[in-house]
Structures are given as structure tokens and as C-alpha cells.
PDB file of N, CA and C in Angstrom:
ATOM      1  N   MET A   3     -49.914 126.644 130.696  1.00 72.00           N
ATOM      2  CA  MET A   3     -51.096 127.395 130.304  1.00 72.00           C
ATOM      3  C   MET A   3     -52.366 126.866 130.974  1.00 72.00           C
ATOM      4  N   ALA A   4     -52.233 125.846 131.809  1.00 83.00           N
ATOM      5  CA  ALA A   4     -53.417 125.286 132.467  1.00 83.00           C
ATOM      6  C   ALA A   4     -54.107 126.338 133.340  1.00 83.00           C
ATOM      7  N   LYS A   5     -53.324 127.178 134.004  1.00 77.00           N
ATOM      8  CA  LYS A   5     -53.914 128.212 134.858  1.00 77.00           C
ATOM      9  C   LYS A   5     -54.705 129.213 134.032  1.00 77.00           C
ATOM     10  N   VAL A   6     -54.157 129.629 132.910  1.00 73.00           N
ATOM     11  CA  VAL A   6     -54.857 130.570 132.031  1.00 73.00           C
ATOM     12  C   VAL A   6     -56.147 129.941 131.521  1.00 73.00           C
ATOM     13  N   ASP A   7     -56.071 128.684 131.110  1.00 79.00           N
ATOM     14  CA  ASP A   7     -57.277 127.986 130.649  1.00 79.00           C
ATOM     15  C   ASP A   7     -58.328 127.930 131.751  1.00 79.00           C
ATOM     16  N   ALA A   8     -57.899 127.656 132.970  1.00 83.00           N
ATOM     17  CA  ALA A   8     -58.838 127.578 134.090  1.00 83.00           C
ATOM     18  C   ALA A   8     -59.489 128.928 134.370  1.00 83.00           C
ATOM     19  N   GLU A   9     -58.705 130.008 134.279  1.00 76.00           N
ATOM     20  CA  GLU A   9     -59.266 131.337 134.527  1.00 76.00           C
ATOM     21  C   GLU A   9     -60.292 131.720 133.463  1.00 76.00           C
ATOM     22  N   PHE A  10     -59.970 131.455 132.201  1.00 75.00           N
ATOM     23  CA  PHE A  10     -60.941 131.759 131.150  1.00 75.00           C
ATOM     24  C   PHE A  10     -62.163 130.871 131.278  1.00 75.00           C
ATOM     25  N   GLY A  11     -61.945 129.622 131.660  1.00 81.00           N
ATOM     26  CA  GLY A  11     -63.077 128.720 131.870  1.00 81.00           C
ATOM     27  C   GLY A  11     -64.005 129.234 132.951  1.00 81.00           C
ATOM     28  N   ALA A  12     -63.426 129.743 134.032  1.00 80.00           N
ATOM     29  CA  ALA A  12     -64.238 130.287 135.128  1.00 80.00           C
ATOM     30  C   ALA A  12     -65.013 131.519 134.678  1.00 80.00           C
ATOM     31  N   LEU A  13     -64.372 132.373 133.909  1.00 75.00           N
ATOM     32  CA  LEU A  13     -65.065 133.571 133.411  1.00 75.00           C
ATOM     33  C   LEU A  13     -66.215 133.202 132.482  1.00 75.00           C
ATOM     34  N   LEU A  14     -65.960 132.272 131.590  1.00 80.00           N
ATOM     35  CA  LEU A  14     -66.985 131.890 130.617  1.00 80.00           C
ATOM     36  C   LEU A  14     -68.131 131.116 131.257  1.00 80.00           C
ATOM     37  N   ALA A  15     -67.856 130.408 132.342  1.00 84.00           N
ATOM     38  CA  ALA A  15     -68.883 129.626 133.014  1.00 84.00           C
ATOM     39  C   ALA A  15     -69.682 130.439 134.028  1.00 84.00           C
ATOM     40  N   ASP A  16     -69.246 131.652 134.319  1.00 82.00           N
ATOM     41  CA  ASP A  16     -69.904 132.484 135.328  1.00 82.00           C
ATOM     42  C   ASP A  16     -71.330 132.795 134.901  1.00 82.00           C
ATOM     43  N   ARG A  17     -72.257 132.527 135.776  1.00 88.00           N
ATOM     44  CA  ARG A  17     -73.674 132.767 135.470  1.00 88.00           C
ATOM     45  C   ARG A  17     -74.300 133.810 136.397  1.00 88.00           C
ATOM     46  N   VAL A  18     -73.460 134.594 137.063  1.00 87.00           N
ATOM     47  CA  VAL A  18     -73.977 135.634 137.955  1.00 87.00           C
ATOM     48  C   VAL A  18     -74.580 136.734 137.077  1.00 87.00           C
ATOM     49  N   PRO A  19     -75.845 137.060 137.290  1.00 88.00           N
ATOM     50  CA  PRO A  19     -76.468 138.101 136.461  1.00 88.00           C
ATOM     51  C   PRO A  19     -75.901 139.486 136.780  1.00 88.00           C
ATOM     52  N   ALA A  20     -75.915 140.349 135.795  1.00 82.00           N
ATOM     53  CA  ALA A  20     -75.399 141.712 135.974  1.00 82.00           C
ATOM     54  C   ALA A  20     -76.104 142.423 137.126  1.00 82.00           C
ATOM     55  N   ALA A  21     -77.367 142.127 137.349  1.00 87.00           N
ATOM     56  CA  ALA A  21     -78.125 142.776 138.425  1.00 87.00           C
ATOM     57  C   ALA A  21     -77.502 142.498 139.791  1.00 87.00           C
ATOM     58  N   ALA A  22     -76.860 141.360 139.940  1.00 91.00           N
ATOM     59  CA  ALA A  22     -76.211 141.052 141.222  1.00 91.00           C
ATOM     60  C   ALA A  22     -75.065 142.028 141.485  1.00 91.00           C
ATOM     61  N   PHE A  23     -74.324 142.380 140.450  1.00 88.00           N
ATOM     62  CA  PHE A  23     -73.235 143.341 140.611  1.00 88.00           C
ATOM     63  C   PHE A  23     -73.792 144.750 140.801  1.00 88.00           C
ATOM     64  N   GLU A  24     -74.866 145.070 140.094  1.00 90.00           N
ATOM     65  CA  GLU A  24     -75.484 146.381 140.225  1.00 90.00           C
ATOM     66  C   GLU A  24     -76.022 146.605 141.634  1.00 90.00           C
ATOM     67  N   ALA A  25     -76.390 145.531 142.313  1.00 91.00           N
ATOM     68  CA  ALA A  25     -76.955 145.638 143.660  1.00 91.00           C
ATOM     69  C   ALA A  25     -75.887 145.862 144.729  1.00 91.00           C
ATOM     70  N   LEU A  26     -74.631 145.648 144.405  1.00 90.00           N
ATOM     71  CA  LEU A  26     -73.563 145.850 145.390  1.00 90.00           C
ATOM     72  C   LEU A  26     -73.467 147.324 145.762  1.00 90.00           C
ATOM     73  N   ARG A  27     -73.425 147.598 147.045  1.00 89.00           N
ATOM     74  CA  ARG A  27     -73.362 148.987 147.514  1.00 89.00           C
ATOM     75  C   ARG A  27     -72.054 149.288 148.236  1.00 89.00           C
ATOM     76  N   VAL A  28     -71.162 148.323 148.268  1.00 88.00           N
ATOM     77  CA  VAL A  28     -69.883 148.544 148.948  1.00 88.00           C
ATOM     78  C   VAL A  28     -68.964 149.354 148.041  1.00 88.00           C
ATOM     79  N   PRO A  29     -68.171 150.244 148.611  1.00 88.00           N
ATOM     80  CA  PRO A  29     -67.213 150.977 147.775  1.00 88.00           C
ATOM     81  C   PRO A  29     -66.112 150.029 147.305  1.00 88.00           C
ATOM     82  N   MET A  30     -65.686 150.203 146.076  1.00 88.00           N
ATOM     83  CA  MET A  30     -64.606 149.374 145.556  1.00 88.00           C
ATOM     84  C   MET A  30     -63.736 150.170 144.614  1.00 88.00           C
ATOM     85  N   ARG A  31     -62.488 149.815 144.592  1.00 89.00           N
ATOM     86  CA  ARG A  31     -61.527 150.429 143.679  1.00 89.00           C
ATOM     87  C   ARG A  31     -60.970 149.312 142.808  1.00 89.00           C
ATOM     88  N   LEU A  32     -61.122 149.467 141.503  1.00 90.00           N
ATOM     89  CA  LEU A  32     -60.663 148.472 140.550  1.00 90.00           C
ATOM     90  C   LEU A  32     -59.454 149.025 139.816  1.00 90.00           C
ATOM     91  N   LEU A  33     -58.369 148.270 139.820  1.00 90.00           N
ATOM     92  CA  LEU A  33     -57.156 148.705 139.147  1.00 90.00           C
ATOM     93  C   LEU A  33     -57.028 147.985 137.821  1.00 90.00           C
ATOM     94  N   LEU A  34     -56.636 148.731 136.807  1.00 92.00           N
ATOM     95  CA  LEU A  34     -56.494 148.194 135.464  1.00 92.00           C
ATOM     96  C   LEU A  34     -55.154 148.630 134.903  1.00 92.00           C
ATOM     97  N   GLY A  35     -54.325 147.676 134.546  1.00 93.00           N
ATOM     98  CA  GLY A  35     -53.063 147.983 133.885  1.00 93.00           C
ATOM     99  C   GLY A  35     -53.294 148.087 132.391  1.00 93.00           C
ATOM    100  N   THR A  36     -52.969 149.211 131.795  1.00 95.00           N
ATOM    101  CA  THR A  36     -53.276 149.409 130.375  1.00 95.00           C
ATOM    102  C   THR A  36     -52.455 148.516 129.452  1.00 95.00           C
ATOM    103  N   ALA A  37     -51.370 147.914 129.963  1.00 95.00           N
ATOM    104  CA  ALA A  37     -50.576 146.988 129.160  1.00 95.00           C
ATOM    105  C   ALA A  37     -50.978 145.535 129.411  1.00 95.00           C
ATOM    106  N   SER A  38     -52.031 145.321 130.164  1.00 93.00           N
ATOM    107  CA  SER A  38     -52.542 143.970 130.413  1.00 93.00           C
ATOM    108  C   SER A  38     -53.211 143.441 129.151  1.00 93.00           C
ATOM    109  N   PRO A  39     -53.361 142.119 129.039  1.00 91.00           N
ATOM    110  CA  PRO A  39     -54.099 141.558 127.916  1.00 91.00           C
ATOM    111  C   PRO A  39     -55.537 142.089 127.884  1.00 91.00           C
ATOM    112  N   ALA A  40     -56.106 142.175 126.709  1.00 92.00           N
ATOM    113  CA  ALA A  40     -57.447 142.744 126.544  1.00 92.00           C
ATOM    114  C   ALA A  40     -58.495 142.131 127.475  1.00 92.00           C
ATOM    115  N   PRO A  41     -58.570 140.815 127.636  1.00 85.00           N
ATOM    116  CA  PRO A  41     -59.588 140.272 128.553  1.00 85.00           C
ATOM    117  C   PRO A  41     -59.383 140.726 129.995  1.00 85.00           C
ATOM    118  N   ALA A  42     -58.138 140.863 130.413  1.00 87.00           N
ATOM    119  CA  ALA A  42     -57.860 141.312 131.780  1.00 87.00           C
ATOM    120  C   ALA A  42     -58.240 142.777 131.965  1.00 87.00           C
ATOM    121  N   ARG A  43     -58.217 143.558 130.914  1.00 93.00           N
ATOM    122  CA  ARG A  43     -58.663 144.955 131.001  1.00 93.00           C
ATOM    123  C   ARG A  43     -60.177 145.046 130.980  1.00 93.00           C
ATOM    124  N   ARG A  44     -60.811 144.166 130.252  1.00 92.00           N
ATOM    125  CA  ARG A  44     -62.264 144.244 130.071  1.00 92.00           C
ATOM    126  C   ARG A  44     -63.034 143.913 131.346  1.00 92.00           C
ATOM    127  N   VAL A  45     -62.542 142.978 132.126  1.00 89.00           N
ATOM    128  CA  VAL A  45     -63.261 142.579 133.344  1.00 89.00           C
ATOM    129  C   VAL A  45     -63.444 143.756 134.294  1.00 89.00           C
ATOM    130  N   PRO A  46     -62.396 144.494 134.677  1.00 92.00           N
ATOM    131  CA  PRO A  46     -62.639 145.632 135.572  1.00 92.00           C
ATOM    132  C   PRO A  46     -63.469 146.736 134.918  1.00 92.00           C
ATOM    133  N   GLU A  47     -63.368 146.897 133.607  1.00 95.00           N
ATOM    134  CA  GLU A  47     -64.206 147.889 132.928  1.00 95.00           C
ATOM    135  C   GLU A  47     -65.680 147.529 133.072  1.00 95.00           C
ATOM    136  N   LEU A  48     -66.007 146.260 132.869  1.00 92.00           N
ATOM    137  CA  LEU A  48     -67.398 145.820 133.001  1.00 92.00           C
ATOM    138  C   LEU A  48     -67.886 145.946 134.441  1.00 92.00           C
ATOM    139  N   LEU A  49     -67.044 145.552 135.386  1.00 91.00           N
ATOM    140  CA  LEU A  49     -67.428 145.680 136.793  1.00 91.00           C
ATOM    141  C   LEU A  49     -67.646 147.140 137.176  1.00 91.00           C
ATOM    142  N   ALA A  50     -66.765 148.013 136.724  1.00 93.00           N
ATOM    143  CA  ALA A  50     -66.897 149.434 137.059  1.00 93.00           C
ATOM    144  C   ALA A  50     -68.189 150.017 136.484  1.00 93.00           C
ATOM    145  N   SER A  51     -68.563 149.573 135.303  1.00 93.00           N
ATOM    146  CA  SER A  51     -69.788 150.107 134.706  1.00 93.00           C
ATOM    147  C   SER A  51     -71.033 149.544 135.383  1.00 93.00           C
ATOM    148  N   ALA A  52     -70.928 148.359 135.982  1.00 92.00           N
ATOM    149  CA  ALA A  52     -72.091 147.739 136.617  1.00 92.00           C
ATOM    150  C   ALA A  52     -72.253 148.157 138.074  1.00 92.00           C
ATOM    151  N   CYS A  53     -71.183 148.463 138.752  1.00 91.00           N
ATOM    152  CA  CYS A  53     -71.232 148.744 140.190  1.00 91.00           C
ATOM    153  C   CYS A  53     -71.252 150.252 140.437  1.00 91.00           C
ATOM    154  N   THR A  54     -72.274 150.711 141.104  1.00 87.00           N
ATOM    155  CA  THR A  54     -72.448 152.155 141.281  1.00 87.00           C
ATOM    156  C   THR A  54     -71.382 152.783 142.174  1.00 87.00           C
ATOM    157  N   ASN A  55     -70.800 152.019 143.074  1.00 88.00           N
ATOM    158  CA  ASN A  55     -69.800 152.571 143.989  1.00 88.00           C
ATOM    159  C   ASN A  55     -68.380 152.187 143.600  1.00 88.00           C
ATOM    160  N   ALA A  56     -68.169 151.847 142.346  1.00 90.00           N
ATOM    161  CA  ALA A  56     -66.838 151.441 141.890  1.00 90.00           C
ATOM    162  C   ALA A  56     -66.091 152.618 141.280  1.00 90.00           C
ATOM    163  N   VAL A  57     -64.799 152.637 141.528  1.00 89.00           N
ATOM    164  CA  VAL A  57     -63.898 153.603 140.914  1.00 89.00           C
ATOM    165  C   VAL A  57     -62.873 152.802 140.131  1.00 89.00           C
ATOM    166  N   LEU A  58     -62.727 153.111 138.863  1.00 92.00           N
ATOM    167  CA  LEU A  58     -61.754 152.431 138.014  1.00 92.00           C
ATOM    168  C   LEU A  58     -60.508 153.293 137.910  1.00 92.00           C
ATOM    169  N   VAL A  59     -59.378 152.718 138.287  1.00 91.00           N
ATOM    170  CA  VAL A  59     -58.092 153.415 138.233  1.00 91.00           C
ATOM    171  C   VAL A  59     -57.254 152.749 137.153  1.00 91.00           C
ATOM    172  N   ARG A  60     -56.858 153.518 136.156  1.00 93.00           N
ATOM    173  CA  ARG A  60     -56.014 152.985 135.079  1.00 93.00           C
ATOM    174  C   ARG A  60     -54.556 153.308 135.374  1.00 93.00           C
ATOM    175  N   LEU A  61     -53.740 152.262 135.364  1.00 93.00           N
ATOM    176  CA  LEU A  61     -52.305 152.422 135.553  1.00 93.00           C
ATOM    177  C   LEU A  61     -51.660 152.337 134.170  1.00 93.00           C
ATOM    178  N   HIS A  62     -51.383 153.476 133.587  1.00 94.00           N
ATOM    179  CA  HIS A  62     -50.867 153.534 132.226  1.00 94.00           C
ATOM    180  C   HIS A  62     -49.502 152.865 132.128  1.00 94.00           C
ATOM    181  N   GLY A  63     -49.423 151.921 131.191  1.00 94.00           N
ATOM    182  CA  GLY A  63     -48.190 151.185 130.948  1.00 94.00           C
ATOM    183  C   GLY A  63     -47.975 149.997 131.866  1.00 94.00           C
ATOM    184  N   ALA A  64     -48.828 149.822 132.859  1.00 93.00           N
ATOM    185  CA  ALA A  64     -48.680 148.694 133.786  1.00 93.00           C
ATOM    186  C   ALA A  64     -49.281 147.438 133.185  1.00 93.00           C
ATOM    187  N   GLY A  65     -48.681 146.316 133.512  1.00 91.00           N
ATOM    188  CA  GLY A  65     -49.172 145.037 133.024  1.00 91.00           C
ATOM    189  C   GLY A  65     -50.089 144.361 134.021  1.00 91.00           C
ATOM    190  N   HIS A  66     -50.458 143.141 133.687  1.00 87.00           N
ATOM    191  CA  HIS A  66     -51.399 142.367 134.485  1.00 87.00           C
ATOM    192  C   HIS A  66     -50.846 142.038 135.875  1.00 87.00           C
ATOM    193  N   LEU A  67     -49.554 141.944 136.004  1.00 88.00           N
ATOM    194  CA  LEU A  67     -48.946 141.616 137.293  1.00 88.00           C
ATOM    195  C   LEU A  67     -48.407 142.851 138.010  1.00 88.00           C
ATOM    196  N   ALA A  68     -49.004 143.978 137.767  1.00 89.00           N
ATOM    197  CA  ALA A  68     -48.533 145.233 138.366  1.00 89.00           C
ATOM    198  C   ALA A  68     -48.411 145.172 139.888  1.00 89.00           C
ATOM    199  N   PRO A  69     -49.319 144.503 140.614  1.00 85.00           N
ATOM    200  CA  PRO A  69     -49.131 144.455 142.065  1.00 85.00           C
ATOM    201  C   PRO A  69     -47.806 143.807 142.469  1.00 85.00           C
ATOM    202  N   LEU A  70     -47.283 142.925 141.638  1.00 86.00           N
ATOM    203  CA  LEU A  70     -46.000 142.288 141.924  1.00 86.00           C
ATOM    204  C   LEU A  70     -44.833 143.024 141.286  1.00 86.00           C
ATOM    205  N   ASN A  71     -45.009 143.431 140.036  1.00 87.00           N
ATOM    206  CA  ASN A  71     -43.915 144.030 139.271  1.00 87.00           C
ATOM    207  C   ASN A  71     -43.802 145.543 139.403  1.00 87.00           C
ATOM    208  N   ASP A  72     -44.860 146.186 139.834  1.00 86.00           N
ATOM    209  CA  ASP A  72     -44.879 147.643 139.885  1.00 86.00           C
ATOM    210  C   ASP A  72     -45.594 148.119 141.152  1.00 86.00           C
ATOM    211  N   ALA A  73     -45.279 147.461 142.263  1.00 86.00           N
ATOM    212  CA  ALA A  73     -45.967 147.734 143.527  1.00 86.00           C
ATOM    213  C   ALA A  73     -45.873 149.196 143.952  1.00 86.00           C
ATOM    214  N   GLY A  74     -44.785 149.854 143.599  1.00 87.00           N
ATOM    215  CA  GLY A  74     -44.623 151.260 143.955  1.00 87.00           C
ATOM    216  C   GLY A  74     -45.674 152.159 143.343  1.00 87.00           C
ATOM    217  N   ARG A  75     -46.228 151.760 142.221  1.00 89.00           N
ATOM    218  CA  ARG A  75     -47.310 152.529 141.592  1.00 89.00           C
ATOM    219  C   ARG A  75     -48.676 152.052 142.054  1.00 89.00           C
ATOM    220  N   VAL A  76     -48.784 150.779 142.410  1.00 88.00           N
ATOM    221  CA  VAL A  76     -50.073 150.218 142.804  1.00 88.00           C
ATOM    222  C   VAL A  76     -50.447 150.633 144.231  1.00 88.00           C
ATOM    223  N   LEU A  77     -49.541 150.443 145.152  1.00 85.00           N
ATOM    224  CA  LEU A  77     -49.839 150.651 146.570  1.00 85.00           C
ATOM    225  C   LEU A  77     -50.427 152.028 146.889  1.00 85.00           C
ATOM    226  N   PRO A  78     -49.882 153.120 146.362  1.00 85.00           N
ATOM    227  CA  PRO A  78     -50.467 154.428 146.696  1.00 85.00           C
ATOM    228  C   PRO A  78     -51.892 154.620 146.184  1.00 85.00           C
ATOM    229  N   ARG A  79     -52.322 153.791 145.273  1.00 86.00           N
ATOM    230  CA  ARG A  79     -53.670 153.928 144.720  1.00 86.00           C
ATOM    231  C   ARG A  79     -54.702 153.097 145.467  1.00 86.00           C
ATOM    232  N   LEU A  80     -54.241 152.343 146.454  1.00 82.00           N
ATOM    233  CA  LEU A  80     -55.162 151.558 147.267  1.00 82.00           C
ATOM    234  C   LEU A  80     -55.650 152.416 148.422  1.00 82.00           C
ATOM    235  N   PRO A  81     -56.949 152.407 148.676  1.00 73.00           N
ATOM    236  CA  PRO A  81     -57.496 153.310 149.692  1.00 73.00           C
ATOM    237  C   PRO A  81     -57.020 153.011 151.104  1.00 73.00           C
ATOM    238  N   PHE A  82     -56.542 151.809 151.360  1.00 69.00           N
ATOM    239  CA  PHE A  82     -56.119 151.455 152.709  1.00 69.00           C
ATOM    240  C   PHE A  82     -54.610 151.497 152.874  1.00 69.00           C
ATOM    241  N   ALA A  83     -53.918 152.032 151.907  1.00 56.00           N
ATOM    242  CA  ALA A  83     -52.453 152.036 151.940  1.00 56.00           C
ATOM    243  C   ALA A  83     -51.936 153.276 152.658  1.00 56.00           C
ATOM    244  N   GLY A  84     -51.933 153.219 153.938  1.00 53.00           N
ATOM    245  CA  GLY A  84     -51.420 154.345 154.702  1.00 53.00           C
ATOM    246  C   GLY A  84     -50.943 153.889 156.060  1.00 53.00           C
ATOM    247  N   PRO A  85     -50.098 154.646 156.675  1.00 53.00           N
ATOM    248  CA  PRO A  85     -49.519 154.221 157.952  1.00 53.00           C
ATOM    249  C   PRO A  85     -50.513 154.184 159.100  1.00 53.00           C
ATOM    250  N   THR A  86     -51.637 154.900 158.970  1.00 48.00           N
ATOM    251  CA  THR A  86     -52.571 154.951 160.097  1.00 48.00           C
ATOM    252  C   THR A  86     -53.659 153.894 160.012  1.00 48.00           C
ATOM    253  N   VAL A  87     -53.691 153.120 158.961  1.00 47.00           N
ATOM    254  CA  VAL A  87     -54.777 152.169 158.777  1.00 47.00           C
ATOM    255  C   VAL A  87     -54.618 150.923 159.633  1.00 47.00           C
ATOM    256  N   TRP A  88     -53.413 150.403 159.701  1.00 45.00           N
ATOM    257  CA  TRP A  88     -53.180 149.167 160.435  1.00 45.00           C
ATOM    258  C   TRP A  88     -52.497 149.507 161.771  1.00 45.00           C
ATOM    259  N   PRO A  89     -53.248 149.618 162.835  1.00 48.00           N
ATOM    260  CA  PRO A  89     -52.613 149.965 164.115  1.00 48.00           C
ATOM    261  C   PRO A  89     -51.680 148.847 164.561  1.00 48.00           C
ATOM    262  N   ARG A  90     -50.566 149.246 165.112  1.00 47.00           N
ATOM    263  CA  ARG A  90     -49.588 148.274 165.607  1.00 47.00           C
ATOM    264  C   ARG A  90     -50.074 147.706 166.935  1.00 47.00           C
ATOM    265  N   ALA A  91     -49.790 146.438 167.107  1.00 49.00           N
ATOM    266  CA  ALA A  91     -50.138 145.796 168.370  1.00 49.00           C
ATOM    267  C   ALA A  91     -49.273 146.371 169.484  1.00 49.00           C
ATOM    268  N   ALA A  92     -49.875 146.586 170.631  1.00 45.00           N
ATOM    269  CA  ALA A  92     -49.136 147.151 171.769  1.00 45.00           C
ATOM    270  C   ALA A  92     -48.284 146.107 172.446  1.00 45.00           C
TER     271      ALA A  92
END
């Protein structure tokens, strides 16, 4: 549980003001697994509400490790997940 403690410690110690997130103008897509623990769901919800160019995508029934356990549902929701994005080296 040391990793979990460290992650919560980092979240609780974060002193970045909300205005810093509001100032971000880069497009972002935030994925949220609805079966994730409540704190893991809350972070992307807060970021999505603070960032004007954020899109929150809810993966119903997916857990916190969806990118590993449910990659087939995660990958198509990523904006760069397509065959034409990464050109092959000649």
C-alpha cells in the first residue's frame, strides 16, 4: 500500500492553484472508469471542470486500470489512436 499512500500524499500536498489549470489551452481528453475508486473518479472530474478544452470520457463499468485491463475499450477513445497518426519509418 506504499504506492497508494504516496499517490494520496502527492494529491493532498499539491498546491497548484485552480487558476493554473483554468489557464491551460491545450486540448485534452480525460478518461474516467466508472468502477474506479471514488478519489480516482473525482480527479478527472475536477480537471474537466477547470480546463476549458477538456473532454471527459466515462467508460462505464471500467476500473482504474482500464488502460491495462480493458485496452480494447480505451484505445478507440484516444484521439491519436489511428493508423495514420504514427508514420512508419521508411
